[in-house]
């Protein structure tokens, strides 16, 4: 597979350490661990995941998402939200969405289930999420909160193609 070839080139490059941020579809965790086992003496640094004996860099998503949501609610008075997340079941994506829901609830609001879309961390996922949001036949929310910048760019591109003005008709955030 292309993913397998990418990993092979990556590991043959003889870098002093490897840094992996693997959140896309492709290889399973077991396949990645199998490939990593061929290089036992090479340090490994991962982002938001733990692979074997790797050193993992993580982010304080809770505080960051909380700050974003409080800003939208308290500074801008936003009350109607939609959200484009990473893949359901991926802890980072689920956690960001759960914190957003919690903050909205703390401010007396609700994030409707039909306003949450899986954008799969990619630009095209943001476009598909915007299509689904428009297809609901409901007014647009005040703001669409996206779990990363790629999805936000996809949302903005698609909405503009459909004549929606950003930020006049709807605000869009990345992360």
PDB file of C-alpha atoms in Angstrom:
ATOM      1  CA  UNK A   1       0.000   0.000   0.000  1.00  0.00           C
ATOM      2  CA  UNK A   2       1.129   3.625  -0.355  1.00  0.00           C
ATOM      3  CA  UNK A   3       1.106   3.956   3.438  1.00  0.00           C
ATOM      4  CA  UNK A   4       3.370   0.928   3.818  1.00  0.00           C
ATOM      5  CA  UNK A   5       5.804   2.304   1.205  1.00  0.00           C
ATOM      6  CA  UNK A   6       5.823   5.672   2.963  1.00  0.00           C
ATOM      7  CA  UNK A   7       6.745   4.033   6.254  1.00  0.00           C
ATOM      8  CA  UNK A   8       9.502   1.990   4.612  1.00  0.00           C
ATOM      9  CA  UNK A   9      11.066   5.118   3.057  1.00  0.00           C
ATOM     10  CA  UNK A  10      10.643   6.944   6.335  1.00  0.00           C
ATOM     11  CA  UNK A  11      12.518   4.329   8.340  1.00  0.00           C
ATOM     12  CA  UNK A  12      15.263   3.742   5.751  1.00  0.00           C
ATOM     13  CA  UNK A  13      16.131   7.443   5.802  1.00  0.00           C
ATOM     14  CA  UNK A  14      18.394   6.870   8.853  1.00  0.00           C
ATOM     15  CA  UNK A  15      17.166   9.869  10.755  1.00  0.00           C
ATOM     16  CA  UNK A  16      18.256  10.087  14.390  1.00  0.00           C
ATOM     17  CA  UNK A  17      14.676   9.726  15.543  1.00  0.00           C
ATOM     18  CA  UNK A  18      11.265   9.361  13.995  1.00  0.00           C
ATOM     19  CA  UNK A  19       8.265  11.564  14.661  1.00  0.00           C
ATOM     20  CA  UNK A  20       4.865  10.134  13.870  1.00  0.00           C
ATOM     21  CA  UNK A  21       1.535  11.933  13.848  1.00  0.00           C
ATOM     22  CA  UNK A  22      -0.689   9.205  12.443  1.00  0.00           C
ATOM     23  CA  UNK A  23      -4.380  10.001  12.665  1.00  0.00           C
ATOM     24  CA  UNK A  24      -5.480   9.279   9.104  1.00  0.00           C
ATOM     25  CA  UNK A  25      -6.867   6.053   7.722  1.00  0.00           C
ATOM     26  CA  UNK A  26      -4.393   3.585   6.293  1.00  0.00           C
ATOM     27  CA  UNK A  27      -2.351   1.395   8.556  1.00  0.00           C
ATOM     28  CA  UNK A  28      -3.693  -0.174  11.715  1.00  0.00           C
ATOM     29  CA  UNK A  29      -1.967   0.224  15.056  1.00  0.00           C
ATOM     30  CA  UNK A  30      -0.765  -3.383  14.819  1.00  0.00           C
ATOM     31  CA  UNK A  31       0.768  -2.752  11.386  1.00  0.00           C
ATOM     32  CA  UNK A  32       2.561   0.350  12.617  1.00  0.00           C
ATOM     33  CA  UNK A  33       3.918  -1.478  15.673  1.00  0.00           C
ATOM     34  CA  UNK A  34       5.147  -4.307  13.453  1.00  0.00           C
ATOM     35  CA  UNK A  35       7.057  -1.842  11.258  1.00  0.00           C
ATOM     36  CA  UNK A  36       8.461  -0.016  14.272  1.00  0.00           C
ATOM     37  CA  UNK A  37       9.760  -3.279  15.735  1.00  0.00           C
ATOM     38  CA  UNK A  38      12.267  -3.493  12.863  1.00  0.00           C
ATOM     39  CA  UNK A  39      14.069  -0.434  14.268  1.00  0.00           C
ATOM     40  CA  UNK A  40      14.387  -1.128  18.008  1.00  0.00           C
ATOM     41  CA  UNK A  41      17.334   1.226  18.601  1.00  0.00           C
ATOM     42  CA  UNK A  42      15.788   4.261  16.944  1.00  0.00           C
ATOM     43  CA  UNK A  43      14.079   6.725  19.295  1.00  0.00           C
ATOM     44  CA  UNK A  44      10.474   7.406  18.408  1.00  0.00           C
ATOM     45  CA  UNK A  45       8.441  10.524  19.147  1.00  0.00           C
ATOM     46  CA  UNK A  46       4.701  10.449  18.529  1.00  0.00           C
ATOM     47  CA  UNK A  47       2.050  13.156  18.572  1.00  0.00           C
ATOM     48  CA  UNK A  48      -1.168  12.459  20.487  1.00  0.00           C
ATOM     49  CA  UNK A  49      -0.624   8.705  20.505  1.00  0.00           C
ATOM     50  CA  UNK A  50       1.548   6.111  22.185  1.00  0.00           C
ATOM     51  CA  UNK A  51       3.357   3.483  20.098  1.00  0.00           C
ATOM     52  CA  UNK A  52       5.370   0.961  22.054  1.00  0.00           C
ATOM     53  CA  UNK A  53       8.093   2.758  24.013  1.00  0.00           C
ATOM     54  CA  UNK A  54       7.674   6.077  22.216  1.00  0.00           C
ATOM     55  CA  UNK A  55       7.870   9.474  23.810  1.00  0.00           C
ATOM     56  CA  UNK A  56       4.495  11.089  23.238  1.00  0.00           C
ATOM     57  CA  UNK A  57       3.868  14.806  22.777  1.00  0.00           C
ATOM     58  CA  UNK A  58       0.342  15.713  23.772  1.00  0.00           C
ATOM     59  CA  UNK A  59      -1.554  18.972  23.854  1.00  0.00           C
ATOM     60  CA  UNK A  60      -3.817  20.422  26.510  1.00  0.00           C
ATOM     61  CA  UNK A  61      -6.895  20.168  24.332  1.00  0.00           C
ATOM     62  CA  UNK A  62      -9.256  20.601  27.275  1.00  0.00           C
ATOM     63  CA  UNK A  63      -7.984  24.075  28.162  1.00  0.00           C
ATOM     64  CA  UNK A  64      -7.649  25.130  24.535  1.00  0.00           C
ATOM     65  CA  UNK A  65     -11.140  24.012  23.508  1.00  0.00           C
ATOM     66  CA  UNK A  66     -12.590  25.481  26.688  1.00  0.00           C
ATOM     67  CA  UNK A  67     -10.908  28.846  25.992  1.00  0.00           C
ATOM     68  CA  UNK A  68     -12.175  28.878  22.397  1.00  0.00           C
ATOM     69  CA  UNK A  69     -15.737  28.044  23.380  1.00  0.00           C
ATOM     70  CA  UNK A  70     -15.837  30.523  26.278  1.00  0.00           C
ATOM     71  CA  UNK A  71     -14.527  33.208  23.910  1.00  0.00           C
ATOM     72  CA  UNK A  72     -17.236  32.448  21.348  1.00  0.00           C
ATOM     73  CA  UNK A  73     -19.972  32.344  23.992  1.00  0.00           C
ATOM     74  CA  UNK A  74     -18.948  35.227  26.244  1.00  0.00           C
ATOM     75  CA  UNK A  75     -17.104  37.642  23.966  1.00  0.00           C
ATOM     76  CA  UNK A  76     -19.114  37.158  20.771  1.00  0.00           C
ATOM     77  CA  UNK A  77     -22.436  36.048  22.252  1.00  0.00           C
ATOM     78  CA  UNK A  78     -22.592  32.957  20.052  1.00  0.00           C
ATOM     79  CA  UNK A  79     -25.388  30.559  21.015  1.00  0.00           C
ATOM     80  CA  UNK A  80     -26.012  28.476  17.867  1.00  0.00           C
ATOM     81  CA  UNK A  81     -23.228  26.041  17.058  1.00  0.00           C
ATOM     82  CA  UNK A  82     -22.302  23.325  14.604  1.00  0.00           C
ATOM     83  CA  UNK A  83     -19.146  21.281  14.940  1.00  0.00           C
ATOM     84  CA  UNK A  84     -16.905  19.428  12.502  1.00  0.00           C
ATOM     85  CA  UNK A  85     -14.836  16.836  14.339  1.00  0.00           C
ATOM     86  CA  UNK A  86     -12.147  14.330  13.574  1.00  0.00           C
ATOM     87  CA  UNK A  87     -13.150  10.665  13.246  1.00  0.00           C
ATOM     88  CA  UNK A  88     -15.613   9.411  15.848  1.00  0.00           C
ATOM     89  CA  UNK A  89     -13.806   7.018  18.153  1.00  0.00           C
ATOM     90  CA  UNK A  90     -10.449   8.821  17.918  1.00  0.00           C
ATOM     91  CA  UNK A  91      -9.773  10.038  21.456  1.00  0.00           C
ATOM     92  CA  UNK A  92      -8.492  13.498  20.466  1.00  0.00           C
ATOM     93  CA  UNK A  93     -11.551  14.159  18.285  1.00  0.00           C
ATOM     94  CA  UNK A  94     -14.011  12.770  20.823  1.00  0.00           C
ATOM     95  CA  UNK A  95     -12.424  14.724  23.661  1.00  0.00           C
ATOM     96  CA  UNK A  96     -12.506  18.039  21.789  1.00  0.00           C
ATOM     97  CA  UNK A  97     -16.189  17.547  20.934  1.00  0.00           C
ATOM     98  CA  UNK A  98     -17.065  16.517  24.494  1.00  0.00           C
ATOM     99  CA  UNK A  99     -15.352  19.559  26.009  1.00  0.00           C
ATOM    100  CA  UNK A 100     -17.147  21.836  23.520  1.00  0.00           C
ATOM    101  CA  UNK A 101     -20.499  20.252  24.432  1.00  0.00           C
ATOM    102  CA  UNK A 102     -19.731  20.635  28.139  1.00  0.00           C
ATOM    103  CA  UNK A 103     -18.868  24.331  27.846  1.00  0.00           C
ATOM    104  CA  UNK A 104     -21.962  25.035  25.746  1.00  0.00           C
ATOM    105  CA  UNK A 105     -24.093  23.220  28.356  1.00  0.00           C
ATOM    106  CA  UNK A 106     -22.436  25.211  31.182  1.00  0.00           C
ATOM    107  CA  UNK A 107     -23.651  28.342  29.400  1.00  0.00           C
ATOM    108  CA  UNK A 108     -27.208  26.997  29.119  1.00  0.00           C
ATOM    109  CA  UNK A 109     -26.954  25.832  25.524  1.00  0.00           C
ATOM    110  CA  UNK A 110     -27.001  22.600  23.610  1.00  0.00           C
ATOM    111  CA  UNK A 111     -25.052  21.259  20.639  1.00  0.00           C
ATOM    112  CA  UNK A 112     -27.676  19.287  18.663  1.00  0.00           C
ATOM    113  CA  UNK A 113     -26.614  15.845  17.443  1.00  0.00           C
ATOM    114  CA  UNK A 114     -27.587  16.777  13.873  1.00  0.00           C
ATOM    115  CA  UNK A 115     -25.126  19.697  14.007  1.00  0.00           C
ATOM    116  CA  UNK A 116     -22.038  17.536  14.617  1.00  0.00           C
ATOM    117  CA  UNK A 117     -20.217  16.188  11.564  1.00  0.00           C
ATOM    118  CA  UNK A 118     -17.219  13.891  11.118  1.00  0.00           C
ATOM    119  CA  UNK A 119     -14.733  15.732   8.910  1.00  0.00           C
ATOM    120  CA  UNK A 120     -12.063  13.058   9.319  1.00  0.00           C
ATOM    121  CA  UNK A 121      -9.336  15.710   9.888  1.00  0.00           C
ATOM    122  CA  UNK A 122      -9.142  16.521   6.145  1.00  0.00           C
ATOM    123  CA  UNK A 123     -10.068  19.386   3.811  1.00  0.00           C
ATOM    124  CA  UNK A 124     -12.502  17.254   1.820  1.00  0.00           C
ATOM    125  CA  UNK A 125     -14.132  16.182   5.087  1.00  0.00           C
ATOM    126  CA  UNK A 126     -14.803  19.833   5.852  1.00  0.00           C
ATOM    127  CA  UNK A 127     -16.413  20.259   2.435  1.00  0.00           C
ATOM    128  CA  UNK A 128     -18.624  17.182   2.996  1.00  0.00           C
ATOM    129  CA  UNK A 129     -19.572  18.450   6.452  1.00  0.00           C
ATOM    130  CA  UNK A 130     -20.634  21.806   4.967  1.00  0.00           C
ATOM    131  CA  UNK A 131     -22.736  19.967   2.366  1.00  0.00           C
ATOM    132  CA  UNK A 132     -24.467  17.978   5.112  1.00  0.00           C
ATOM    133  CA  UNK A 133     -25.016  21.094   7.184  1.00  0.00           C
ATOM    134  CA  UNK A 134     -26.642  22.863   4.233  1.00  0.00           C
ATOM    135  CA  UNK A 135     -28.719  19.777   3.362  1.00  0.00           C
ATOM    136  CA  UNK A 136     -30.398  19.800   6.793  1.00  0.00           C
ATOM    137  CA  UNK A 137     -32.720  22.504   5.513  1.00  0.00           C
ATOM    138  CA  UNK A 138     -32.331  24.501   8.719  1.00  0.00           C
ATOM    139  CA  UNK A 139     -30.899  27.991   9.159  1.00  0.00           C
ATOM    140  CA  UNK A 140     -27.130  28.082   9.528  1.00  0.00           C
ATOM    141  CA  UNK A 141     -25.786  28.322  13.078  1.00  0.00           C
ATOM    142  CA  UNK A 142     -23.916  31.420  14.198  1.00  0.00           C
ATOM    143  CA  UNK A 143     -20.613  29.548  14.196  1.00  0.00           C
ATOM    144  CA  UNK A 144     -19.116  26.298  12.920  1.00  0.00           C
ATOM    145  CA  UNK A 145     -16.323  25.059  15.180  1.00  0.00           C
ATOM    146  CA  UNK A 146     -13.875  22.773  13.373  1.00  0.00           C
ATOM    147  CA  UNK A 147     -11.487  20.381  15.091  1.00  0.00           C
ATOM    148  CA  UNK A 148      -8.569  21.450  12.895  1.00  0.00           C
ATOM    149  CA  UNK A 149      -7.662  24.075  10.319  1.00  0.00           C
ATOM    150  CA  UNK A 150      -7.825  21.697   7.327  1.00  0.00           C
ATOM    151  CA  UNK A 151     -11.483  20.949   7.977  1.00  0.00           C
ATOM    152  CA  UNK A 152     -12.173  24.653   8.572  1.00  0.00           C
ATOM    153  CA  UNK A 153     -10.664  25.530   5.182  1.00  0.00           C
ATOM    154  CA  UNK A 154     -12.878  22.885   3.566  1.00  0.00           C
ATOM    155  CA  UNK A 155     -15.987  24.262   5.280  1.00  0.00           C
ATOM    156  CA  UNK A 156     -15.157  27.827   4.231  1.00  0.00           C
ATOM    157  CA  UNK A 157     -14.448  26.839   0.615  1.00  0.00           C
ATOM    158  CA  UNK A 158     -17.697  24.917   0.249  1.00  0.00           C
ATOM    159  CA  UNK A 159     -19.846  27.552   1.953  1.00  0.00           C
ATOM    160  CA  UNK A 160     -18.380  30.295  -0.240  1.00  0.00           C
ATOM    161  CA  UNK A 161     -19.061  28.159  -3.344  1.00  0.00           C
ATOM    162  CA  UNK A 162     -22.698  28.055  -2.205  1.00  0.00           C
ATOM    163  CA  UNK A 163     -22.862  31.830  -1.720  1.00  0.00           C
ATOM    164  CA  UNK A 164     -22.566  31.856   2.068  1.00  0.00           C
ATOM    165  CA  UNK A 165     -20.607  34.844   3.361  1.00  0.00           C
ATOM    166  CA  UNK A 166     -17.942  34.217   5.995  1.00  0.00           C
ATOM    167  CA  UNK A 167     -18.174  35.692   8.658  1.00  0.00           C
ATOM    168  CA  UNK A 168     -21.281  37.762   7.850  1.00  0.00           C
ATOM    169  CA  UNK A 169     -23.620  34.741   7.513  1.00  0.00           C
ATOM    170  CA  UNK A 170     -21.705  32.281   9.688  1.00  0.00           C
ATOM    171  CA  UNK A 171     -18.379  32.352  11.525  1.00  0.00           C
ATOM    172  CA  UNK A 172     -15.979  29.422  11.129  1.00  0.00           C
ATOM    173  CA  UNK A 173     -13.142  28.502  13.478  1.00  0.00           C
ATOM    174  CA  UNK A 174     -10.267  26.090  13.084  1.00  0.00           C
ATOM    175  CA  UNK A 175      -8.173  24.658  15.870  1.00  0.00           C
TER     176      UNK A 175
END
